[in-house]
PDB file of C-alpha atoms in Angstrom:
ATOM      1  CA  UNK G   1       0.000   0.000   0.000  1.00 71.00           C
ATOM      2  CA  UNK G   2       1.345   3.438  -0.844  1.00 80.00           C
ATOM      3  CA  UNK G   3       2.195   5.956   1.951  1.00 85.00           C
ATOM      4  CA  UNK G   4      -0.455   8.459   0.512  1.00 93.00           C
ATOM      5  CA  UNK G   5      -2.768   5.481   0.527  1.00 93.00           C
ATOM      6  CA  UNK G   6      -2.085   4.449   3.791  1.00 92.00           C
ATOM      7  CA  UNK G   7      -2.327   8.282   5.344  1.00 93.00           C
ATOM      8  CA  UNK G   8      -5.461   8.804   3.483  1.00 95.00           C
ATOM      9  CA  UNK G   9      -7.019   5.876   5.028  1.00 95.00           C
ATOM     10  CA  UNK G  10      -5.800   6.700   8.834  1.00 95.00           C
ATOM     11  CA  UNK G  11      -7.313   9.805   8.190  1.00 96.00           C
ATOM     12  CA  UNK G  12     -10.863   8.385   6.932  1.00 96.00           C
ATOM     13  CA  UNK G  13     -10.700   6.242  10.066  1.00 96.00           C
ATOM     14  CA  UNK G  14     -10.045   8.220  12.721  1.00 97.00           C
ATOM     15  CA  UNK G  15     -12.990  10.546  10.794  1.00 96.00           C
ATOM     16  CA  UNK G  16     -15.181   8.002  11.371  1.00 96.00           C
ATOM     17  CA  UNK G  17     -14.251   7.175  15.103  1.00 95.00           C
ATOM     18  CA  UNK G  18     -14.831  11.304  15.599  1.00 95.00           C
ATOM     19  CA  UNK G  19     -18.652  11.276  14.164  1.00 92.00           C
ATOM     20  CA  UNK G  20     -18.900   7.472  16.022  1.00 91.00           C
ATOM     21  CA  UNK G  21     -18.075   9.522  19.388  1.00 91.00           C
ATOM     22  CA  UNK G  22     -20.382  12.422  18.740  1.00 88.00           C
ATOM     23  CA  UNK G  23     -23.241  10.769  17.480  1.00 82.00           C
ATOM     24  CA  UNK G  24     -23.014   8.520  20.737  1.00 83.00           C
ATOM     25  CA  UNK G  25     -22.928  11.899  22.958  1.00 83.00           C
ATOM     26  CA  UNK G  26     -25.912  13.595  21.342  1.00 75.00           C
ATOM     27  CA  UNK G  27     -29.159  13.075  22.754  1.00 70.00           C
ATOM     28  CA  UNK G  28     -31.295  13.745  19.581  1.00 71.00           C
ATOM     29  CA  UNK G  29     -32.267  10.837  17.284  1.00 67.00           C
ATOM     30  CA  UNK G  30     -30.683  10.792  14.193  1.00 67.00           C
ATOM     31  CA  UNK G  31     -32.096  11.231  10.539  1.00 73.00           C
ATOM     32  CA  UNK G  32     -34.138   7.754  10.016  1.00 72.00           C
ATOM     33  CA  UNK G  33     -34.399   6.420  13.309  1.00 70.00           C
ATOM     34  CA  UNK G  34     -37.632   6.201  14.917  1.00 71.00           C
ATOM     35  CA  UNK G  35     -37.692   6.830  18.825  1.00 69.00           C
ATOM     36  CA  UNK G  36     -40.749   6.265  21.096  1.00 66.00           C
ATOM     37  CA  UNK G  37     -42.047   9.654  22.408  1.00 72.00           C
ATOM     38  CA  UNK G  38     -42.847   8.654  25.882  1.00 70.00           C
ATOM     39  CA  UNK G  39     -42.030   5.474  27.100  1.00 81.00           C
ATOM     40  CA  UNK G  40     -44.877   2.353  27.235  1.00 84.00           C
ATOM     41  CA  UNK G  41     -45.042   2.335  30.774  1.00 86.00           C
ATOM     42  CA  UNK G  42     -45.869   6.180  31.034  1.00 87.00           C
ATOM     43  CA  UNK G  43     -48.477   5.561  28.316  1.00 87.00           C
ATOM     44  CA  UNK G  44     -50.327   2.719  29.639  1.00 90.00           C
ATOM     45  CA  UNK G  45     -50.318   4.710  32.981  1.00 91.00           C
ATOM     46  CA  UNK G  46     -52.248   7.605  31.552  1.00 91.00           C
ATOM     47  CA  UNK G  47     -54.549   5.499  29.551  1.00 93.00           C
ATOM     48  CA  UNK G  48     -55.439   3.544  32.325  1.00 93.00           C
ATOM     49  CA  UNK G  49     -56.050   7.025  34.241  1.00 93.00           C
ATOM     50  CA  UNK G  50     -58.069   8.436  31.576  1.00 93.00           C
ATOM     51  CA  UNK G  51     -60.037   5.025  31.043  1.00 93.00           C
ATOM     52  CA  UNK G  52     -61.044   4.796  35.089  1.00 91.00           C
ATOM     53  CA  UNK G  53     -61.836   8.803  34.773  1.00 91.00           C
ATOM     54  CA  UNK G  54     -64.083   8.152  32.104  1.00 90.00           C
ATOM     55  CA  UNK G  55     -65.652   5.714  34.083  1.00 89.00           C
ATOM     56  CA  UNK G  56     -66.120   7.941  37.042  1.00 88.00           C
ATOM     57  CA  UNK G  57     -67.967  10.117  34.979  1.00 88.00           C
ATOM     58  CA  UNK G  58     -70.031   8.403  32.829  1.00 83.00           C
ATOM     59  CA  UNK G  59     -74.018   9.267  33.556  1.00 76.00           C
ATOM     60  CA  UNK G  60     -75.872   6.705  35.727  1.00 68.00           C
ATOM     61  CA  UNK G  61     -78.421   6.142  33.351  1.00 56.00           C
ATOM     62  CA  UNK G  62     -76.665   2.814  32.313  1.00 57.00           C
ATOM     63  CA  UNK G  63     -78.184   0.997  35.468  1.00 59.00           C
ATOM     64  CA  UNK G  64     -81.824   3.030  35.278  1.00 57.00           C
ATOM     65  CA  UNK G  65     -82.296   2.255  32.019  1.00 54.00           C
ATOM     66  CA  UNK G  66     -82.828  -1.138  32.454  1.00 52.00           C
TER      67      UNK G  66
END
């Protein structure tokens, strides 16, 4: 392998270590990747809160009806 070569490719590599580090430390999600927006538990939490709310105030006519 030539020496230009051989530079050229150190270079490339430690390029790609660099962006490997800084993706790693940003928080954001990258172009393409799909991220949850709140986590399942946090969902089914408030879902089951809104579900027994709705309960709560649904009309009592249910039961007089029949």
């Amino acid at each position: 392998m030539s020496r230009s070569r051989a530079f050229h490719r150190f270079h490339r590599w430690t390029a790609k270590l660099r962006r490997r580090s800084l993706r790693n430390a940003l928080p954001e999600p990258r172009e393409g990747e799909l991220q949850a927006i709140y986590p399942k538990q946090a969902v089914r939490c408030r879902e089951w809160q809104r579900d027994q709310l709705k309960d709560l105030l649904e009309p009592e006519g249910l039961e007089t009806a029949s």
